[in-house]
């Protein structure tokens, strides 16, 4: 247990990255709340969002879902993020498998007519963009320990098999961005990583903090570059209103280098249960480091819902929409909550 707390405390130390990777959209329910979930995390998806949340969550739960988010190809820096999750959670233990894929475009130096370095983002058929792609398979085991007085600590230890690739495509052929997985050879690397979380539960609310990608694993590409899973430190608070409505807010303490520049996420969301078998939710998240990004705040809203289709089996769905420089998309899933 001392090692878990020690890892949480030291994980905020800075580390260098080569190409940092955007966060994959794991969890349909969390995405439907705009990502304001660190202090909610009360089902099997807590193994990703905040492992300590299992201690105060459901007695037993299983989550199976998938999200796909993307920007239009016509944006200056298109990107795709998708995630598949299978997770099992109980108050003290969890098991999980994630498949995540993040593809992004980044500017590359190009030599202009006068020999000066320029950014190859024109539409003249000769300029190119750099495409970086990481597909990763995560297998994780989660352990949780209650520290008393509503406080719990948890950690998910993961084995990550990542296939990383980079290459150049012409901006005149936008379809090449979608075919990049077939265009460029990839290199597979297996790394160990860990996520650590704390959760404090009170009578009407929760406070949570989570550190993801604590070891910042790097995955080499065939051309000698590397793609890094950035360490993310995120805190959140949630409040239960009238036993039927929960509101939540999250904020990142760290910045990540994305295809749209520096990104530090903030999110607010809410979830309500208007009927015995029905839940509705919504939220918004945006970039608080807008001054460091050409895309600005790029706010994205989301709405979602759940319906108990049979007994404790719940169907989930979400739709995300908003700025063209943010991630739009959808997700569907099933949960068993007991």
Coordinates of N, CA, C and O in Angstrom, one line a residue, residues 124-304:
X124 N -2.1 22.7 -52.3 CA -1.6 22.8 -53.7 C -1.3 21.5 -54.3 O -0.7 21.4 -55.4
X125 N -1.5 20.4 -53.5 CA -1.2 19.0 -54.0 C 0.2 18.6 -53.8 O 0.5 17.4 -54.2
X126 N 1.1 19.4 -53.3 CA 2.4 19.0 -53.1 C 2.8 18.9 -51.6 O 3.8 18.3 -51.3
X127 N 2.1 19.6 -50.8 CA 2.4 19.7 -49.4 C 2.0 18.4 -48.7 O 1.1 17.7 -49.2
X128 N 2.6 18.1 -47.5 CA 2.3 16.9 -46.9 C 2.0 17.1 -45.4 O 2.3 18.2 -44.9
X129 N 1.4 16.2 -44.7 CA 1.2 16.2 -43.3 C 1.8 14.9 -42.7 O 1.9 13.9 -43.4
X130 N 2.2 15.0 -41.5 CA 2.8 13.8 -40.8 C 1.6 13.1 -40.1 O 0.9 13.8 -39.4
X131 N 1.5 11.8 -40.3 CA 0.5 11.0 -39.6 C 1.2 10.1 -38.6 O 2.2 9.4 -38.9
X132 N 0.7 10.1 -37.4 CA 1.2 9.3 -36.3 C 0.1 8.4 -35.8 O -1.0 8.9 -35.5
X133 N 0.3 7.2 -35.6 CA -0.7 6.2 -35.2 C -0.2 5.3 -34.2 O 0.9 4.7 -34.3
X134 N -1.0 5.1 -33.1 CA -0.7 4.1 -32.1 C -1.9 3.2 -31.8 O -2.9 3.8 -31.3
X135 N -1.8 2.0 -32.1 CA -2.9 1.0 -31.7 C -2.3 0.2 -30.5 O -1.3 -0.4 -30.6
X136 N -3.1 0.2 -29.4 CA -2.6 -0.4 -28.2 C -3.6 -1.4 -27.6 O -4.8 -1.1 -27.6
X137 N -3.1 -2.5 -27.1 CA -3.9 -3.5 -26.4 C -3.4 -3.5 -25.0 O -2.2 -3.7 -24.7
X138 N -4.4 -3.2 -24.0 CA -4.0 -3.1 -22.6 C -4.7 -4.2 -21.9 O -5.9 -4.4 -22.0
X139 N -4.0 -4.9 -21.1 CA -4.5 -6.0 -20.2 C -4.2 -5.5 -18.8 O -3.0 -5.3 -18.5
X140 N -5.2 -5.3 -17.9 CA -4.9 -4.8 -16.6 C -5.6 -5.5 -15.5 O -6.6 -6.2 -15.6
X141 N -4.9 -5.4 -14.3 CA -5.5 -5.9 -13.1 C -5.5 -4.8 -12.0 O -4.5 -4.1 -11.9
X142 N -6.6 -4.7 -11.3 CA -6.8 -3.6 -10.4 C -6.9 -4.1 -9.0 O -7.6 -5.1 -8.7
X143 N -6.3 -3.4 -8.1 CA -6.4 -3.7 -6.6 C -6.8 -2.4 -5.9 O -6.3 -1.3 -6.3
X144 N -7.7 -2.6 -4.9 CA -8.2 -1.4 -4.2 C -8.1 -1.7 -2.7 O -8.4 -2.8 -2.3
X145 N -7.7 -0.6 -2.0 CA -7.6 -0.8 -0.5 C -8.3 0.4 0.2 O -8.1 1.6 -0.2
X146 N -9.2 0.1 1.1 CA -9.9 1.2 1.9 C -8.9 1.6 3.0 O -8.3 0.8 3.7
X147 N -8.8 2.9 3.2 CA -8.0 3.5 4.2 C -8.8 4.0 5.4 O -8.2 4.6 6.3
X148 N -10.1 3.8 5.3 CA -11.0 4.3 6.4 C -11.5 5.7 6.2 O -10.9 6.4 5.4
X149 N -12.6 6.0 6.9 CA -13.2 7.3 6.9 C -13.6 7.7 5.4 O -13.4 8.9 5.0
X150 N -14.0 6.8 4.6 CA -14.4 7.1 3.3 C -13.3 7.3 2.3 O -13.6 7.6 1.1
X151 N -12.1 7.0 2.6 CA -11.0 7.2 1.7 C -10.5 5.8 1.2 O -10.3 4.9 2.0
X152 N -10.2 5.8 -0.1 CA -9.7 4.5 -0.7 C -8.6 4.9 -1.7 O -8.6 6.0 -2.3
X153 N -7.7 3.9 -1.9 CA -6.7 4.1 -2.9 C -6.7 2.8 -3.8 O -7.0 1.7 -3.3
X154 N -6.4 3.0 -5.0 CA -6.4 1.9 -5.9 C -5.4 2.0 -7.1 O -5.0 3.2 -7.4
X155 N -5.1 0.9 -7.7 CA -4.1 1.0 -8.8 C -4.5 -0.1 -9.8 O -4.9 -1.2 -9.4
X156 N -4.3 0.3 -11.1 CA -4.5 -0.7 -12.2 C -3.1 -0.8 -12.8 O -2.5 0.1 -13.3
X157 N -2.6 -2.1 -12.8 CA -1.3 -2.4 -13.4 C -1.6 -3.0 -14.8 O -2.4 -3.9 -14.9
X158 N -1.0 -2.4 -15.8 CA -1.3 -2.8 -17.2 C -0.1 -3.3 -17.9 O 1.0 -2.8 -17.8
X159 N -0.3 -4.3 -18.8 CA 0.6 -4.7 -19.8 C 0.1 -4.2 -21.1 O -1.0 -4.5 -21.5
X160 N 0.9 -3.4 -21.8 CA 0.5 -2.7 -23.0 C 1.3 -3.1 -24.2 O 2.5 -3.0 -24.2
X161 N 0.6 -3.6 -25.2 CA 1.2 -4.0 -26.5 C 0.8 -3.0 -27.5 O -0.3 -2.9 -27.9
X162 N 1.8 -2.1 -27.9 CA 1.5 -1.0 -28.8 C 2.1 -1.2 -30.2 O 3.3 -1.6 -30.3
X163 N 1.4 -0.9 -31.2 CA 1.9 -0.9 -32.6 C 1.9 0.5 -33.1 O 0.9 1.1 -33.3
X164 N 3.1 1.1 -33.2 CA 3.3 2.5 -33.5 C 3.8 2.7 -35.0 O 4.6 1.9 -35.5
X165 N 3.3 3.7 -35.6 CA 3.7 4.0 -37.0 C 3.7 5.5 -37.3 O 2.8 6.2 -36.7
X166 N 4.5 5.9 -38.1 CA 4.5 7.3 -38.6 C 4.8 7.3 -40.1 O 5.4 6.4 -40.6
X167 N 4.3 8.4 -40.8 CA 4.6 8.5 -42.2 C 4.0 9.9 -42.7 O 3.4 10.6 -41.9
X168 N 4.2 10.1 -44.0 CA 3.8 11.4 -44.6 C 2.8 11.1 -45.6 O 2.9 10.1 -46.4
X169 N 1.7 11.9 -45.7 CA 0.7 11.8 -46.7 C 0.4 13.2 -47.3 O 0.7 14.2 -46.7
X170 N 0.0 13.2 -48.5 CA -0.3 14.4 -49.2 C -1.6 15.0 -48.7 O -2.6 14.3 -48.6
X171 N -1.6 16.3 -48.5 CA -2.9 17.0 -48.1 C -3.9 17.0 -49.2 O -5.1 17.2 -49.0
X172 N -3.4 16.7 -50.5 CA -4.3 16.7 -51.6 C -5.1 15.3 -51.6 O -6.2 15.2 -52.3
X173 N -4.7 14.4 -50.8 CA -5.4 13.1 -50.8 C -5.8 12.8 -49.3 O -5.2 12.2 -48.6
X174 N -7.0 13.4 -49.0 CA -7.4 13.3 -47.6 C -7.8 11.9 -47.2 O -7.7 11.5 -46.1
X175 N -8.1 11.1 -48.2 CA -8.4 9.7 -47.9 C -7.3 8.9 -47.4 O -7.4 7.9 -46.7
X176 N -6.0 9.4 -47.7 CA -4.8 8.7 -47.2 C -4.8 8.7 -45.7 O -4.2 7.8 -45.1
X177 N -5.3 9.8 -45.1 CA -5.3 9.8 -43.6 C -6.1 8.6 -43.1 O -5.7 8.1 -42.1
X178 N -7.2 8.3 -43.7 CA -8.0 7.2 -43.2 C -7.3 5.8 -43.5 O -7.6 4.9 -42.8
X179 N -6.5 5.8 -44.5 CA -5.9 4.5 -44.9 C -4.5 4.4 -44.3 O -3.8 3.4 -44.6
X180 N -4.1 5.3 -43.4 CA -2.7 5.3 -42.9 C -2.3 4.0 -42.2 O -1.2 3.6 -42.3
X181 N -3.3 3.3 -41.6 CA -3.0 2.0 -41.0 C -2.5 1.0 -42.0 O -1.7 0.1 -41.6
X182 N -2.9 1.1 -43.2 CA -2.5 0.2 -44.3 C -1.2 0.7 -45.0 O -0.5 -0.1 -45.6
X183 N -1.0 2.0 -45.0 CA 0.0 2.6 -45.7 C 1.4 2.5 -45.1 O 2.4 2.2 -45.8
X184 N 1.5 2.6 -43.8 CA 2.8 2.6 -43.1 C 3.0 1.3 -42.3 O 2.1 0.9 -41.6
X185 N 4.2 0.8 -42.3 CA 4.5 -0.3 -41.5 C 4.6 0.1 -40.0 O 4.9 1.3 -39.7
X186 N 4.2 -0.8 -39.1 CA 4.2 -0.5 -37.7 C 5.2 -1.4 -37.0 O 5.6 -2.4 -37.5
X187 N 5.6 -1.0 -35.8 CA 6.5 -1.7 -34.9 C 5.8 -2.0 -33.6 O 5.3 -1.1 -33.0
X188 N 5.8 -3.3 -33.2 CA 5.2 -3.7 -32.0 C 6.1 -3.7 -30.8 O 7.3 -4.2 -30.9
X189 N 5.7 -3.1 -29.7 CA 6.5 -3.1 -28.5 C 5.6 -3.4 -27.3 O 4.4 -2.9 -27.2
X190 N 6.1 -4.1 -26.3 CA 5.3 -4.4 -25.1 C 5.9 -3.6 -23.9 O 7.1 -3.7 -23.7
X191 N 5.1 -2.9 -23.2 CA 5.5 -2.1 -22.0 C 4.6 -2.3 -20.8 O 3.4 -2.8 -21.0
X192 N 5.1 -2.1 -19.7 CA 4.3 -2.1 -18.4 C 3.9 -0.6 -18.1 O 4.7 0.3 -18.3
X193 N 2.7 -0.5 -17.5 CA 2.3 0.8 -17.1 C 1.3 0.7 -15.9 O 1.0 -0.4 -15.5
X194 N 0.9 1.8 -15.3 CA 0.0 1.8 -14.2 C -0.8 3.0 -14.1 O -0.3 4.1 -14.5
X195 N -2.0 2.9 -13.6 CA -2.9 4.0 -13.2 C -3.1 3.9 -11.7 O -3.4 2.8 -11.2
X196 N -3.1 5.1 -11.1 CA -3.3 5.1 -9.6 C -4.4 6.2 -9.3 O -4.5 7.2 -10.0
X197 N -5.2 5.9 -8.3 CA -6.3 6.8 -7.9 C -6.6 6.9 -6.5 O -6.3 5.9 -5.7
X198 N -7.1 8.0 -6.0 CA -7.6 8.2 -4.7 C -9.1 8.6 -4.8 O -9.5 9.4 -5.7
X199 N -9.9 8.2 -3.9 CA -11.3 8.6 -3.8 C -11.7 8.8 -2.4 O -11.5 8.0 -1.5
X200 N -12.3 10.0 -2.1 CA -12.8 10.4 -0.8 C -14.3 10.5 -0.9 O -14.8 11.3 -1.7
X201 N -15.1 9.7 -0.2 CA -16.5 9.7 -0.3 C -17.2 10.3 1.0 O -16.8 9.9 2.1
X202 N -18.1 11.3 0.8 CA -18.8 11.9 1.9 C -20.3 11.6 1.8 O -20.7 10.8 0.9
X203 N -21.1 12.2 2.6 CA -22.5 12.0 2.6 C -23.2 12.3 1.3 O -24.1 11.6 0.9
X204 N -22.8 13.4 0.7 CA -23.5 13.8 -0.5 C -22.6 14.1 -1.7 O -23.0 14.5 -2.8
X205 N -21.3 13.8 -1.5 CA -20.4 14.1 -2.6 C -19.1 13.2 -2.6 O -18.9 12.5 -1.6
X206 N -18.3 13.4 -3.6 CA -17.0 12.6 -3.7 C -15.9 13.6 -4.2 O -16.2 14.5 -5.0
X207 N -14.7 13.3 -3.8 CA -13.5 14.0 -4.4 C -12.6 12.9 -4.9 O -12.4 11.9 -4.2
X208 N -12.1 13.0 -6.1 CA -11.2 12.0 -6.6 C -10.0 12.6 -7.3 O -10.0 13.8 -7.8
X209 N -8.9 11.9 -7.4 CA -7.7 12.3 -8.2 C -7.2 11.0 -8.8 O -7.2 9.9 -8.2
X210 N -6.8 11.1 -10.0 CA -6.2 9.9 -10.8 C -5.0 10.3 -11.6 O -4.9 11.4 -12.1
X211 N -4.1 9.4 -11.6 CA -2.9 9.5 -12.4 C -2.9 8.4 -13.4 O -2.9 7.2 -13.0
X212 N -2.9 8.7 -14.7 CA -2.9 7.7 -15.7 C -1.6 7.7 -16.5 O -0.9 8.7 -16.6
X213 N -1.2 6.5 -16.9 CA 0.1 6.4 -17.6 C 1.2 6.8 -16.8 O 2.1 7.6 -17.2
X214 N 1.3 6.3 -15.5 CA 2.2 6.8 -14.6 C 3.7 6.6 -15.0 O 4.6 7.4 -14.7
X215 N 3.9 5.6 -15.8 CA 5.3 5.3 -16.3 C 5.6 5.8 -17.6 O 6.7 5.6 -18.1
X216 N 4.7 6.5 -18.3 CA 4.8 7.1 -19.6 C 5.5 6.2 -20.6 O 6.6 6.5 -21.1
X217 N 4.9 5.0 -20.9 CA 5.6 4.1 -21.9 C 5.8 4.7 -23.2 O 4.9 5.5 -23.7
X218 N 6.9 4.4 -23.9 CA 7.2 4.9 -25.2 C 7.2 3.7 -26.2 O 7.8 2.6 -25.9
X219 N 6.7 3.9 -27.3 CA 6.5 2.9 -28.3 C 7.3 3.3 -29.6 O 6.9 4.3 -30.2
X220 N 8.3 2.6 -30.0 CA 9.1 2.9 -31.1 C 8.4 2.7 -32.4 O 7.6 1.7 -32.5
X221 N 8.8 3.5 -33.4 CA 8.2 3.3 -34.8 C 9.3 2.7 -35.7 O 10.5 2.8 -35.3
X222 N 9.0 2.1 -36.8 CA 10.0 1.6 -37.7 C 11.1 2.6 -38.2 O 12.2 2.2 -38.5
X223 N 10.7 3.9 -38.2 CA 11.6 4.9 -38.7 C 12.5 5.5 -37.6 O 13.2 6.5 -37.9
X224 N 12.4 4.9 -36.4 CA 13.3 5.4 -35.4 C 12.7 6.4 -34.5 O 13.4 6.9 -33.5
X225 N 11.5 6.9 -34.7 CA 10.8 7.8 -33.8 C 10.2 7.0 -32.7 O 10.3 5.8 -32.6
X226 N 9.4 7.7 -31.9 CA 8.6 7.0 -30.8 C 7.4 7.8 -30.5 O 7.3 9.0 -30.6
X227 N 6.4 7.1 -30.0 CA 5.1 7.7 -29.6 C 5.0 7.4 -28.1 O 5.1 6.2 -27.7
X228 N 4.7 8.4 -27.3 CA 4.6 8.3 -25.8 C 3.2 8.4 -25.3 O 2.5 9.3 -25.8
X229 N 2.8 7.6 -24.4 CA 1.6 7.8 -23.7 C 1.9 8.7 -22.5 O 2.5 8.4 -21.6
X230 N 1.4 10.0 -22.7 CA 1.7 11.0 -21.7 C 1.1 10.7 -20.3 O 0.0 10.1 -20.2
X231 N 1.8 11.0 -19.3 CA 1.2 10.9 -17.9 C 0.1 12.0 -17.8 O 0.3 13.2 -18.2
X232 N -1.0 11.6 -17.3 CA -2.1 12.6 -17.1 C -2.5 12.6 -15.6 O -2.7 11.5 -15.0
X233 N -2.6 13.7 -15.0 CA -3.1 13.9 -13.6 C -4.4 14.7 -13.7 O -4.4 15.8 -14.2
X234 N -5.4 14.1 -13.1 CA -6.7 14.7 -13.2 C -7.4 14.6 -11.9 O -7.4 13.6 -11.2
X235 N -8.1 15.6 -11.5 CA -8.9 15.7 -10.3 C -10.4 16.0 -10.6 O -10.7 16.7 -11.6
X236 N -11.2 15.6 -9.7 CA -12.7 15.8 -9.9 C -13.4 15.9 -8.6 O -13.0 15.4 -7.6
X237 N -14.6 16.4 -8.7 CA -15.6 16.5 -7.6 C -17.0 16.2 -8.1 O -17.3 16.5 -9.3
X238 N -17.8 15.5 -7.4 CA -19.2 15.2 -7.7 C -20.1 15.4 -6.5 O -19.7 15.3 -5.4
X239 N -21.3 15.8 -6.8 CA -22.3 16.1 -5.8 C -23.6 15.5 -6.2 O -24.1 15.6 -7.3
X240 N -24.2 14.8 -5.2 CA -25.5 14.1 -5.4 C -26.6 15.0 -4.9 O -26.6 15.4 -3.7
X241 N -27.5 15.3 -5.8 CA -28.6 16.2 -5.5 C -29.9 15.4 -5.5 O -30.2 14.7 -6.5
X242 N -30.7 15.5 -4.4 CA -32.0 14.9 -4.4 C -32.1 13.5 -4.7 O -33.1 12.9 -5.2
X243 N -31.0 12.7 -4.5 CA -30.9 11.3 -4.7 C -31.1 10.8 -6.1 O -31.2 9.6 -6.4
X244 N -31.3 11.8 -7.0 CA -31.6 11.3 -8.4 C -30.7 12.1 -9.4 O -30.7 11.7 -10.6
X245 N -30.0 13.1 -9.0 CA -29.2 13.9 -9.9 C -27.8 14.0 -9.4 O -27.6 14.4 -8.2
X246 N -26.8 13.7 -10.2 CA -25.4 13.9 -9.8 C -24.7 14.9 -10.8 O -24.8 14.7 -12.0
X247 N -24.1 15.9 -10.3 CA -23.3 16.8 -11.1 C -21.8 16.6 -10.7 O -21.5 16.3 -9.6
X248 N -21.0 16.8 -11.7 CA -19.6 16.6 -11.6 C -18.7 17.5 -12.4 O -19.2 18.1 -13.4
X249 N -17.5 17.7 -12.0 CA -16.5 18.6 -12.7 C -15.2 17.9 -12.5 O -14.8 17.4 -11.5
X250 N -14.4 18.0 -13.6 CA -13.0 17.5 -13.7 C -12.1 18.6 -14.2 O -12.5 19.4 -15.0
X251 N -10.8 18.5 -13.9 CA -9.8 19.3 -14.5 C -8.5 18.6 -14.5 O -8.1 17.9 -13.6
X252 N -7.8 18.8 -15.6 CA -6.4 18.2 -15.7 C -5.4 19.1 -15.1 O -5.5 20.4 -15.2
X253 N -4.4 18.6 -14.4 CA -3.3 19.3 -13.9 C -2.1 19.3 -14.8 O -1.1 20.1 -14.6
X254 N -2.2 18.5 -15.8 CA -1.1 18.4 -16.8 C -1.5 18.8 -18.2 O -2.7 18.7 -18.5
X255 N -0.6 19.2 -19.0 CA -0.9 19.5 -20.4 C -0.3 18.3 -21.2 O 0.6 17.7 -20.9
X256 N -1.0 18.1 -22.4 CA -0.5 17.1 -23.3 C -0.3 17.8 -24.7 O -1.1 18.7 -25.1
X257 N 0.7 17.3 -25.4 CA 1.0 17.8 -26.7 C 0.2 17.0 -27.7 O 0.4 15.8 -27.9
X258 N -0.8 17.6 -28.3 CA -1.7 16.9 -29.3 C -1.5 17.5 -30.7 O -0.8 18.5 -30.8
X259 N -2.2 17.0 -31.6 CA -2.2 17.6 -33.0 C -2.7 19.0 -33.1 O -2.4 19.7 -34.0
X260 N -3.4 19.4 -32.0 CA -4.0 20.8 -32.0 C -3.2 21.7 -31.1 O -3.7 22.7 -30.6
X261 N -2.0 21.3 -30.7 CA -1.2 22.1 -29.8 C -1.3 21.5 -28.4 O -1.8 20.4 -28.1
X262 N -1.0 22.3 -27.4 CA -1.1 21.9 -26.0 C -2.6 21.8 -25.6 O -3.4 22.7 -25.9
X263 N -2.9 20.8 -24.8 CA -4.2 20.5 -24.4 C -4.3 20.2 -22.9 O -3.5 19.3 -22.4
X264 N -5.1 21.0 -22.2 CA -5.3 20.7 -20.7 C -6.8 20.7 -20.6 O -7.5 21.7 -20.7
X265 N -7.4 19.5 -20.3 CA -8.9 19.4 -20.4 C -9.5 19.8 -19.1 O -9.0 19.7 -18.0
X266 N -10.7 20.3 -19.2 CA -11.7 20.6 -18.1 C -13.0 20.1 -18.6 O -13.4 20.2 -19.8
X267 N -13.8 19.7 -17.6 CA -15.1 19.1 -18.0 C -16.2 19.3 -16.9 O -15.8 19.3 -15.7
X268 N -17.4 19.5 -17.3 CA -18.5 19.5 -16.4 C -19.6 18.6 -16.9 O -19.8 18.5 -18.2
X269 N -20.3 17.9 -16.1 CA -21.3 17.0 -16.6 C -22.4 16.7 -15.5 O -22.2 17.1 -14.3
X270 N -23.5 16.1 -15.9 CA -24.5 15.7 -15.0 C -25.2 14.4 -15.4 O -25.2 14.1 -16.6
X271 N -25.7 13.7 -14.5 CA -26.4 12.5 -14.7 C -27.7 12.4 -13.9 O -27.6 12.7 -12.7
X272 N -28.8 12.1 -14.5 CA -30.1 12.0 -13.7 C -30.8 10.7 -14.0 O -30.6 10.1 -15.1
X273 N -31.7 10.3 -13.1 CA -32.5 9.1 -13.3 C -34.0 9.5 -13.2 O -34.6 9.4 -12.1
X274 N -34.6 9.9 -14.3 CA -35.9 10.4 -14.3 C -37.0 9.2 -14.1 O -38.1 9.5 -13.7
X275 N -36.6 8.0 -14.4 CA -37.5 6.9 -14.2 C -36.7 5.7 -13.7 O -35.4 5.7 -13.8
X276 N -37.3 4.7 -13.2 CA -36.7 3.6 -12.6 C -35.7 2.9 -13.5 O -34.6 2.4 -13.1
X277 N -36.0 2.8 -14.8 CA -35.2 2.0 -15.7 C -34.4 2.9 -16.7 O -33.8 2.4 -17.6
X278 N -34.4 4.2 -16.5 CA -33.9 5.2 -17.4 C -32.9 6.2 -16.8 O -33.2 6.7 -15.7
X279 N -31.8 6.4 -17.4 CA -30.9 7.4 -17.0 C -30.6 8.4 -18.2 O -30.5 7.9 -19.4
X280 N -30.4 9.6 -17.9 CA -30.0 10.6 -19.0 C -28.8 11.3 -18.4 O -28.6 11.5 -17.2
X281 N -27.9 11.8 -19.3 CA -26.7 12.5 -18.9 C -26.2 13.4 -20.0 O -26.6 13.3 -21.2
X282 N -25.4 14.4 -19.7 CA -24.8 15.3 -20.6 C -23.6 16.0 -20.0 O -23.4 15.9 -18.8
X283 N -22.9 16.7 -20.9 CA -21.7 17.4 -20.4 C -21.0 18.1 -21.5 O -21.4 18.1 -22.6
X284 N -19.9 18.8 -21.1 CA -19.1 19.5 -22.0 C -17.7 19.5 -21.5 O -17.5 19.6 -20.3
X285 N -16.7 19.4 -22.4 CA -15.3 19.6 -22.1 C -14.6 20.5 -23.1 O -15.1 20.6 -24.2
X286 N -13.5 21.1 -22.6 CA -12.9 22.1 -23.5 C -11.4 22.2 -23.0 O -11.0 21.7 -22.0
X287 N -10.6 22.9 -23.8 CA -9.2 23.1 -23.6 C -9.0 24.3 -22.8 O -9.2 25.4 -23.3
X288 N -8.4 24.2 -21.6 CA -8.1 25.4 -20.8 C -6.8 26.0 -21.1 O -6.4 27.0 -20.6
X289 N -6.0 25.3 -22.0 CA -4.7 25.8 -22.5 C -4.9 26.4 -23.9 O -4.1 26.2 -24.8
X290 N -6.0 27.1 -24.1 CA -6.4 27.5 -25.4 C -5.4 28.5 -26.0 O -5.2 28.5 -27.2
X291 N -4.7 29.2 -25.1 CA -3.6 30.1 -25.6 C -2.4 29.4 -26.3 O -1.7 30.0 -27.0
X292 N -2.3 28.2 -26.0 CA -1.2 27.4 -26.5 C -1.6 26.5 -27.7 O -0.9 25.6 -28.1
X293 N -2.8 26.7 -28.2 CA -3.4 25.9 -29.2 C -4.0 26.7 -30.3 O -4.8 27.6 -30.0
X294 N -3.7 26.5 -31.6 CA -4.3 27.2 -32.7 C -5.8 26.9 -32.8 O -6.6 27.7 -33.4
X295 N -6.3 25.8 -32.2 CA -7.7 25.5 -32.3 C -8.5 26.2 -31.2 O -9.8 26.1 -31.2
X296 N -7.9 26.9 -30.3 CA -8.6 27.5 -29.2 C -9.2 26.5 -28.2 O -8.6 25.5 -28.0
X297 N -10.3 26.9 -27.6 CA -10.9 26.1 -26.5 C -11.5 24.8 -27.1 O -11.6 23.8 -26.4
X298 N -11.9 24.9 -28.3 CA -12.5 23.7 -29.0 C -13.5 22.9 -28.2 O -13.4 21.7 -27.9
X299 N -14.6 23.6 -27.7 CA -15.5 22.9 -26.8 C -16.3 21.8 -27.5 O -16.7 22.0 -28.7
X300 N -16.5 20.7 -26.8 CA -17.3 19.6 -27.3 C -18.4 19.3 -26.3 O -18.1 19.0 -25.1
X301 N -19.6 19.2 -26.7 CA -20.7 18.8 -25.9 C -21.1 17.3 -26.1 O -20.7 16.7 -27.1
X302 N -21.7 16.7 -25.2 CA -22.2 15.3 -25.3 C -23.5 15.1 -24.6 O -23.8 15.8 -23.6
X303 N -24.3 14.2 -25.1 CA -25.5 13.8 -24.5 C -25.5 12.2 -24.5 O -25.0 11.6 -25.4
X304 N -26.1 11.6 -23.5 CA -26.2 10.2 -23.5 C -27.3 9.7 -22.7 O -28.0 10.5 -22.0

